[in-house]
Coordinates of C-alpha atoms in Angstrom, one line a residue:
M1 CA -20.0 14.2 -19.5
M2 CA -16.9 15.0 -17.0
R3 CA -18.1 12.8 -14.3
F4 CA -19.3 9.9 -16.1
G5 CA -16.7 9.9 -19.1
L6 CA -13.5 10.8 -17.2
P7 CA -13.4 8.2 -14.7
S8 CA -14.0 5.4 -17.4
A9 CA -11.3 6.9 -19.4
L10 CA -8.7 6.7 -16.4
G11 CA -9.0 2.9 -16.0
P12 CA -7.1 0.3 -18.2
G13 CA -8.9 -2.1 -20.6
E14 CA -9.7 -5.9 -20.1
P15 CA -6.3 -8.2 -18.9
R16 CA -4.5 -9.3 -22.0
E17 CA -1.0 -11.0 -22.6
V18 CA 1.8 -8.6 -23.2
R19 CA 3.6 -9.3 -26.6
G20 CA 6.2 -7.9 -28.6
R21 CA 8.8 -5.5 -27.3
A22 CA 7.0 -5.0 -24.2
R23 CA 6.9 -8.8 -23.7
A24 CA 10.6 -8.4 -23.9
L25 CA 10.9 -6.1 -21.2
V26 CA 8.3 -8.2 -19.0
D27 CA 10.8 -11.2 -19.4
E28 CA 13.7 -8.8 -18.5
A29 CA 12.1 -7.7 -15.4
F30 CA 11.8 -11.3 -14.0
E31 CA 15.3 -12.4 -14.7
G32 CA 17.1 -13.4 -11.7
L33 CA 14.1 -13.4 -9.7
D34 CA 12.3 -16.6 -8.1
R35 CA 8.6 -15.8 -8.8
S36 CA 7.3 -18.0 -6.2
R37 CA 8.8 -15.6 -3.5
M38 CA 7.4 -12.3 -5.2
W39 CA 4.6 -11.4 -2.7
D40 CA 3.0 -8.1 -3.5
A41 CA 3.0 -6.6 -0.1
H42 CA 0.4 -3.9 -0.5
V43 CA -3.0 -4.9 -2.0
H44 CA -6.4 -3.4 -1.2
L45 CA -9.6 -5.4 -1.0
T46 CA -12.9 -3.5 -1.2
G47 CA -16.5 -3.6 -1.9
L48 CA -20.1 -2.8 -1.5
G49 CA -21.3 -5.8 0.4
T50 CA -22.6 -7.7 -2.7
G51 CA -22.8 -11.6 -2.2
G52 CA -23.0 -10.9 1.8
T53 CA -19.3 -10.2 1.7
G54 CA -19.7 -7.7 4.6
C55 CA -18.0 -4.8 2.6
W56 CA -19.1 -1.2 3.2
V57 CA -18.5 2.2 1.4
N58 CA -19.7 5.5 3.2
P59 CA -22.7 6.7 1.4
E60 CA -21.2 9.7 1.0
M61 CA -19.0 8.3 -1.6
H62 CA -22.3 7.8 -3.8
S63 CA -24.0 11.0 -2.8
L64 CA -23.7 14.1 -5.3
T65 CA -23.7 16.3 -1.9
S66 CA -20.3 15.3 -1.8
P67 CA -19.0 15.7 -5.4
W68 CA -15.2 15.0 -4.8
R69 CA -15.8 11.8 -2.9
H70 CA -18.4 10.8 -5.6
F71 CA -15.8 11.5 -8.3
K72 CA -13.1 9.5 -6.5
F73 CA -15.7 6.5 -6.1
D74 CA -16.2 6.7 -9.8
V75 CA -12.6 6.5 -10.5
Y76 CA -11.7 3.6 -8.3
R77 CA -14.5 1.4 -9.5
H78 CA -13.4 1.9 -13.1
A79 CA -9.7 1.5 -12.1
A80 CA -10.9 -1.9 -10.5
G81 CA -12.9 -3.0 -13.4
I82 CA -16.1 -2.7 -11.8
T83 CA -19.0 -2.3 -14.5
D84 CA -22.0 -3.9 -12.6
L85 CA -22.4 -2.6 -9.1
S86 CA -24.8 -5.5 -8.1
R87 CA -21.5 -7.6 -8.5
A88 CA -19.0 -5.1 -7.5
D89 CA -17.4 -7.1 -5.0
Q90 CA -17.1 -10.2 -7.1
Q91 CA -16.2 -8.1 -10.1
Y92 CA -13.2 -6.6 -7.8
V93 CA -11.7 -10.1 -6.9
E94 CA -12.2 -11.4 -10.2
R95 CA -10.2 -8.9 -11.9
L96 CA -7.5 -8.5 -9.6
L97 CA -7.1 -12.6 -9.6
A98 CA -6.8 -12.3 -13.4
L99 CA -4.3 -9.7 -13.5
H100 CA -2.3 -11.4 -11.0
R101 CA -2.7 -14.8 -12.9
L102 CA -1.3 -13.0 -16.2
A103 CA 1.4 -11.3 -14.4
N104 CA 3.1 -13.8 -11.8
P105 CA 0.7 -16.7 -10.9
A106 CA 3.5 -18.4 -8.7
G107 CA 3.5 -15.2 -6.6
K108 CA 1.2 -14.2 -3.5
L109 CA -1.3 -11.1 -3.2
I110 CA -0.9 -9.8 0.7
S111 CA -4.4 -8.5 0.9
Y112 CA -5.8 -6.0 3.2
G113 CA -8.7 -5.7 5.4
F114 CA -9.5 -2.4 6.4
D115 CA -11.2 -1.4 9.9
Y116 CA -13.7 1.4 10.7
F117 CA -12.5 4.8 12.5
V118 CA -12.5 3.9 16.1
D119 CA -12.9 6.8 18.7
E120 CA -11.3 7.1 22.1
S121 CA -14.2 5.4 23.9
G122 CA -13.5 2.3 21.6
A123 CA -16.7 2.9 19.6
E124 CA -17.0 2.3 15.9
R125 CA -17.6 5.7 13.9
P126 CA -19.0 4.6 10.4
A127 CA -19.7 8.5 9.6
R128 CA -16.0 9.1 9.9
S129 CA -15.0 5.9 7.9
E130 CA -14.6 6.1 4.0
F131 CA -14.8 2.0 3.9
F132 CA -14.8 -1.2 5.7
V133 CA -13.6 -4.6 4.8
P134 CA -14.1 -7.2 7.5
N135 CA -11.2 -9.4 8.2
E136 CA -13.5 -12.5 7.9
Y137 CA -13.9 -11.7 4.0
V138 CA -10.2 -11.6 3.6
F139 CA -9.8 -15.0 5.3
S140 CA -12.8 -16.3 3.3
L141 CA -11.0 -15.0 0.2
A142 CA -7.8 -17.0 1.2
K143 CA -9.5 -19.8 1.8
L144 CA -10.8 -19.8 -1.9
H145 CA -7.9 -18.5 -3.8
P146 CA -4.3 -19.7 -2.8
E147 CA -2.9 -16.5 -4.4
I148 CA -4.6 -14.3 -1.5
L149 CA -2.8 -14.3 1.8
P150 CA -4.8 -12.4 4.5
C151 CA -3.9 -9.3 5.9
A152 CA -6.3 -8.4 8.8
S153 CA -6.9 -4.9 10.1
I154 CA -7.8 -4.2 13.8
H155 CA -8.2 -0.9 15.5
P156 CA -5.9 -1.2 18.8
Y157 CA -8.6 1.2 20.7
R158 CA -11.2 -1.4 20.7
A159 CA -11.9 -3.1 23.7
D160 CA -11.3 -6.5 22.3
A161 CA -8.7 -5.6 20.1
V162 CA -6.1 -8.2 21.4
E163 CA -8.8 -10.7 21.4
R164 CA -9.4 -10.1 17.7
L165 CA -5.7 -10.0 17.0
N166 CA -5.6 -13.6 18.4
R167 CA -8.2 -14.7 16.5
A168 CA -6.6 -13.3 13.7
A169 CA -3.3 -14.9 14.2
V170 CA -5.2 -18.4 14.4
A171 CA -7.0 -17.7 10.8
G172 CA -3.9 -17.3 9.3
A173 CA -3.1 -13.7 9.1
V174 CA 0.3 -12.9 8.0
A175 CA 0.5 -9.1 9.1
I176 CA -1.9 -6.2 10.6
K177 CA -2.7 -3.1 8.4
W178 CA -3.2 0.2 9.9
L179 CA -4.0 3.7 8.2
P180 CA -3.9 5.9 11.4
N181 CA -5.1 9.0 9.5
A182 CA -8.2 7.6 8.5
M183 CA -8.8 5.1 11.3
G184 CA -8.1 7.4 14.1
M185 CA -5.5 5.9 16.0
D186 CA -2.4 7.5 17.2
P187 CA 0.7 4.9 17.2
A188 CA 2.6 7.1 19.8
S189 CA -0.4 6.3 22.3
Q190 CA 0.2 4.0 25.4
R191 CA -3.3 2.6 24.2
C192 CA -1.3 0.7 21.8
D193 CA 0.8 -1.0 24.1
A194 CA -1.3 -4.2 24.8
F195 CA -1.5 -4.6 21.1
Y196 CA 1.8 -4.1 20.5
D197 CA 3.0 -6.5 23.0
R198 CA 0.6 -9.1 21.3
L199 CA 1.8 -8.6 18.0
V200 CA 5.7 -9.4 19.3
A201 CA 4.5 -12.2 21.0
L202 CA 2.7 -13.7 18.0
G203 CA 5.7 -12.6 15.5
L204 CA 3.2 -10.6 13.2
P205 CA 4.2 -7.5 11.6
L206 CA 2.5 -4.0 11.7
I207 CA 2.1 -2.5 8.2
S208 CA 1.2 0.9 9.0
H209 CA 0.8 3.7 6.6
A210 CA 2.9 7.1 7.1
G211 CA 3.0 10.5 5.6
H212 CA 0.1 12.4 4.1
E213 CA -3.0 10.5 2.8
L214 CA -5.0 11.4 -0.1
A215 CA -6.5 8.3 -1.3
V216 CA -9.0 7.8 1.9
H217 CA -10.6 10.6 3.4
S218 CA -8.6 12.0 6.3
P219 CA -9.5 15.7 6.7
D220 CA -8.2 16.4 10.3
A221 CA -6.0 13.9 11.0
Q222 CA -2.8 13.9 9.0
E223 CA -0.5 14.2 11.8
L224 CA -1.6 10.9 13.0
G225 CA 0.5 9.5 10.0
N226 CA 3.9 10.9 11.4
P227 CA 6.4 8.1 10.9
L228 CA 8.0 9.1 14.3
R229 CA 4.8 8.2 16.0
L230 CA 5.8 4.5 15.2
R231 CA 8.5 4.8 17.4
R232 CA 6.8 3.6 20.2
G233 CA 5.9 0.3 18.5
L234 CA 9.5 -0.1 17.6
E235 CA 10.7 0.5 20.8
R236 CA 8.3 -2.4 22.2
G237 CA 10.2 -4.8 19.6
V238 CA 7.2 -4.6 16.8
R239 CA 8.3 -5.1 13.3
V240 CA 6.9 -2.4 11.4
V241 CA 6.6 -2.0 7.7
V242 CA 6.2 1.8 6.8
A243 CA 3.7 1.9 3.7
H244 CA 5.1 4.3 1.0
A245 CA 8.2 5.0 2.9
A246 CA 6.1 8.1 4.1
S247 CA 6.9 9.8 0.9
L248 CA 4.2 12.4 0.8
G249 CA 3.6 15.4 3.0
V250 CA 5.2 17.1 6.0
V251 CA 4.9 16.3 9.7
E252 CA 5.8 17.9 13.1
D253 CA 9.4 17.2 13.8
L254 CA 8.6 15.2 17.3
D255 CA 12.3 15.4 18.2
A256 CA 12.9 18.9 18.2
P257 CA 11.6 21.2 21.2
E258 CA 10.1 23.7 18.6
R259 CA 8.3 20.9 16.6
L260 CA 9.1 22.6 13.3
K261 CA 7.6 20.9 10.1
V262 CA 9.8 18.6 8.2
R263 CA 9.3 16.1 5.3
A264 CA 7.6 13.1 6.3
F265 CA 10.2 11.1 4.5
D266 CA 12.8 12.8 6.2
A267 CA 11.2 11.9 9.5
F268 CA 10.9 8.3 8.3
M269 CA 14.5 8.1 7.2
R270 CA 15.9 9.3 10.5
L271 CA 14.4 6.4 12.0
F272 CA 15.2 3.6 9.2
N273 CA 18.8 4.8 9.4
D274 CA 18.8 4.4 13.3
K275 CA 20.9 1.3 14.0
K276 CA 18.8 0.3 16.9
Y277 CA 15.8 -0.3 14.4
E278 CA 17.6 -2.1 11.6
K279 CA 16.0 -5.5 12.5
L280 CA 12.5 -4.0 13.2
L281 CA 12.0 -1.2 10.9
F282 CA 11.1 -1.9 7.0
A283 CA 9.2 0.1 4.3
D284 CA 7.3 -0.8 1.1
I285 CA 7.9 0.9 -2.3
S286 CA 4.2 1.1 -3.1
A287 CA 3.3 4.5 -4.5
L288 CA 7.1 5.8 -4.9
T289 CA 6.3 5.8 -8.8
Q290 CA 3.2 7.9 -8.6
F291 CA 3.4 11.4 -10.0
H292 CA 3.0 13.3 -7.1
R293 CA 5.7 11.8 -5.0
L294 CA 8.5 12.1 -7.5
P295 CA 11.1 12.4 -7.4
T296 CA 13.1 12.5 -4.3
P297 CA 12.2 9.6 -2.1
L298 CA 12.3 7.2 -5.0
R299 CA 16.0 8.9 -5.9
E300 CA 17.2 8.4 -2.3
L301 CA 15.9 4.9 -1.7
L302 CA 17.4 3.7 -5.2
I303 CA 21.1 5.0 -3.9
A304 CA 20.7 3.7 -0.6
K305 CA 21.9 0.0 -1.5
G306 CA 22.3 -0.4 2.2
L307 CA 18.9 -0.3 3.0
H308 CA 17.6 -2.3 0.2
S309 CA 17.3 -5.7 2.2
R310 CA 14.7 -3.7 4.4
L311 CA 12.3 -2.7 1.5
L312 CA 9.3 -4.6 0.2
N313 CA 7.6 -4.4 -2.9
G314 CA 4.1 -3.5 -3.1
S315 CA 1.8 -2.3 -5.6
D316 CA -1.0 -0.4 -3.7
Y317 CA -3.5 -2.0 -6.0
P318 CA -6.1 -0.7 -7.3
L319 CA -4.2 2.5 -7.7
P320 CA -1.9 1.8 -10.3
A321 CA -4.8 1.0 -12.4
I322 CA -5.7 4.7 -12.4
D323 CA -4.0 6.1 -15.5
P324 CA -2.5 9.6 -14.4
I325 CA -1.2 8.2 -11.0
I326 CA 1.9 6.6 -12.4
S327 CA 3.1 8.9 -15.4
T328 CA 6.0 7.3 -17.4
R329 CA 6.1 10.8 -19.0
M330 CA 7.3 12.3 -15.5
L331 CA 9.5 9.3 -14.8
Q332 CA 11.2 10.1 -18.0
K333 CA 11.4 13.8 -17.3
H334 CA 13.1 12.9 -13.7
G335 CA 15.4 10.8 -15.7
L336 CA 14.1 7.6 -14.0
I337 CA 13.2 5.8 -16.9
S338 CA 14.7 5.9 -20.6
A339 CA 12.9 7.3 -23.6
E340 CA 13.2 4.0 -25.2
D341 CA 11.4 1.9 -22.4
R342 CA 8.6 4.3 -22.4
P343 CA 6.3 3.1 -25.1
A344 CA 7.0 -0.5 -24.1
L345 CA 6.0 0.4 -20.2
N346 CA 2.7 2.2 -21.7
E347 CA 1.8 -0.7 -23.5
I348 CA 2.1 -3.0 -20.6
Y349 CA -0.2 -0.8 -18.6
A350 CA -2.7 -0.9 -21.3
H351 CA -2.4 -5.0 -20.9
N352 CA -2.1 -5.1 -17.0
P353 CA -1.6 -2.4 -14.5
L354 CA -0.6 -4.8 -11.9
L355 CA 2.4 -6.3 -14.0
F356 CA 3.1 -2.5 -15.3
D357 CA 3.4 -1.6 -11.7
F358 CA 6.2 -4.3 -11.2
V359 CA 8.3 -3.7 -14.4
V360 CA 8.3 0.1 -13.9
K361 CA 9.8 -0.6 -10.3
R362 CA 12.4 -2.9 -12.1
R363 CA 13.2 -0.4 -14.6
V364 CA 13.5 3.0 -12.8
A365 CA 17.4 3.7 -11.9
V366 CA 19.5 6.8 -11.0
E367 CA 22.8 7.6 -12.0
Y368 CA 24.9 8.5 -8.8
K369 CA 28.7 8.7 -8.5
D370 CA 29.2 7.4 -12.0
Q371 CA 26.9 4.3 -11.2
T372 CA 23.3 3.1 -12.3
H373 CA 21.3 2.3 -9.0
R374 CA 18.3 0.2 -9.3
F375 CA 16.2 -1.8 -6.8
S376 CA 17.9 -5.0 -5.4
P377 CA 16.2 -8.2 -6.6
S378 CA 15.6 -8.9 -2.6
V379 CA 13.2 -6.1 -2.7
F380 CA 11.0 -7.9 -5.0
E381 CA 11.3 -11.5 -3.1
T382 CA 9.3 -10.6 0.1
A383 CA 8.0 -14.1 0.9
A384 CA 10.8 -14.6 3.6
F385 CA 9.6 -11.5 5.6
F386 CA 6.3 -12.6 6.0
Q387 CA 7.4 -15.8 8.0
R388 CA 6.2 -15.4 11.5
V389 CA 9.1 -14.3 13.9
A390 CA 9.7 -15.4 17.4
P391 CA 10.4 -13.1 19.9
S392 CA 14.0 -12.8 20.8

């Protein structure tokens, strides 16, 4: 009962138009924004390989010998609206596009490939990977659906990593995605230098997860998500987007001789406030409203108006479609949304979790020094960031 009943209860219903008080909240959220420049900077693609997509999920995710991973798989598929595993990949995309077209058809979805874990020898290690989304699949979707913009994923330890990067750039990639904790790369390794240099030459940004990773199995490599390890790429001139603003977990303080533990978010903010990186270091605000990250990172970034020009909105879809992850009750408890807004926000979630994620981020606010602080409109108009930047 728990395994089969709970996951389905954690996902929302069919996409629907929002009406009434909830509609008024949606309209207010879009006020003053250019919808065509609103590009969701953090959207996951996944699948089982149905229809020849090439996507893959580790068999452990299907096995009752790994009950926690099996449970996660069930939760994710229900959140993504997958009811027929024989059409899993197609249903995932159909639902994503349906949600997007109801929310903001003028916008775009920066959609991620996801590379395998690759070991020190440069060999793929599927057994250590949770899932795989080939870049070719992402490019094919982008050709079919103008709403989708491709973000390739390439492990820098591959012998042909730079060659793959060149191909991705020619195919139209707008960025490159890493999740070091799950993919097994150390961003501070000299093995990444050739990849970094080519990113700079191509004018492509790197979107890299930082902080603790919960959604993807990463049992013994959380330190690879230390945001201070991204300094090597920054020093070589790479534009880096730190996913989730490193808002979860603790890491080693690589700048201190004793290597004490510090919050990953504090380590990230040390870099973010360094003037040396103000044209290179960015962050997306995906996941900041999730209950287990509240309240400090969200509060600090809401108040830091001077940094808002370097923040990018992203949904982290499909995670916003998992009911408990973004708790309006917790947001209200921490004073980040009003009691008046909460019922309308819940109604928006029931109709369209992708739209809900955006509206919540437009509504969250904090009172500080007699002022109300919200995210600036520029945080949501991300299109300009993804224009190729020529090296200086």
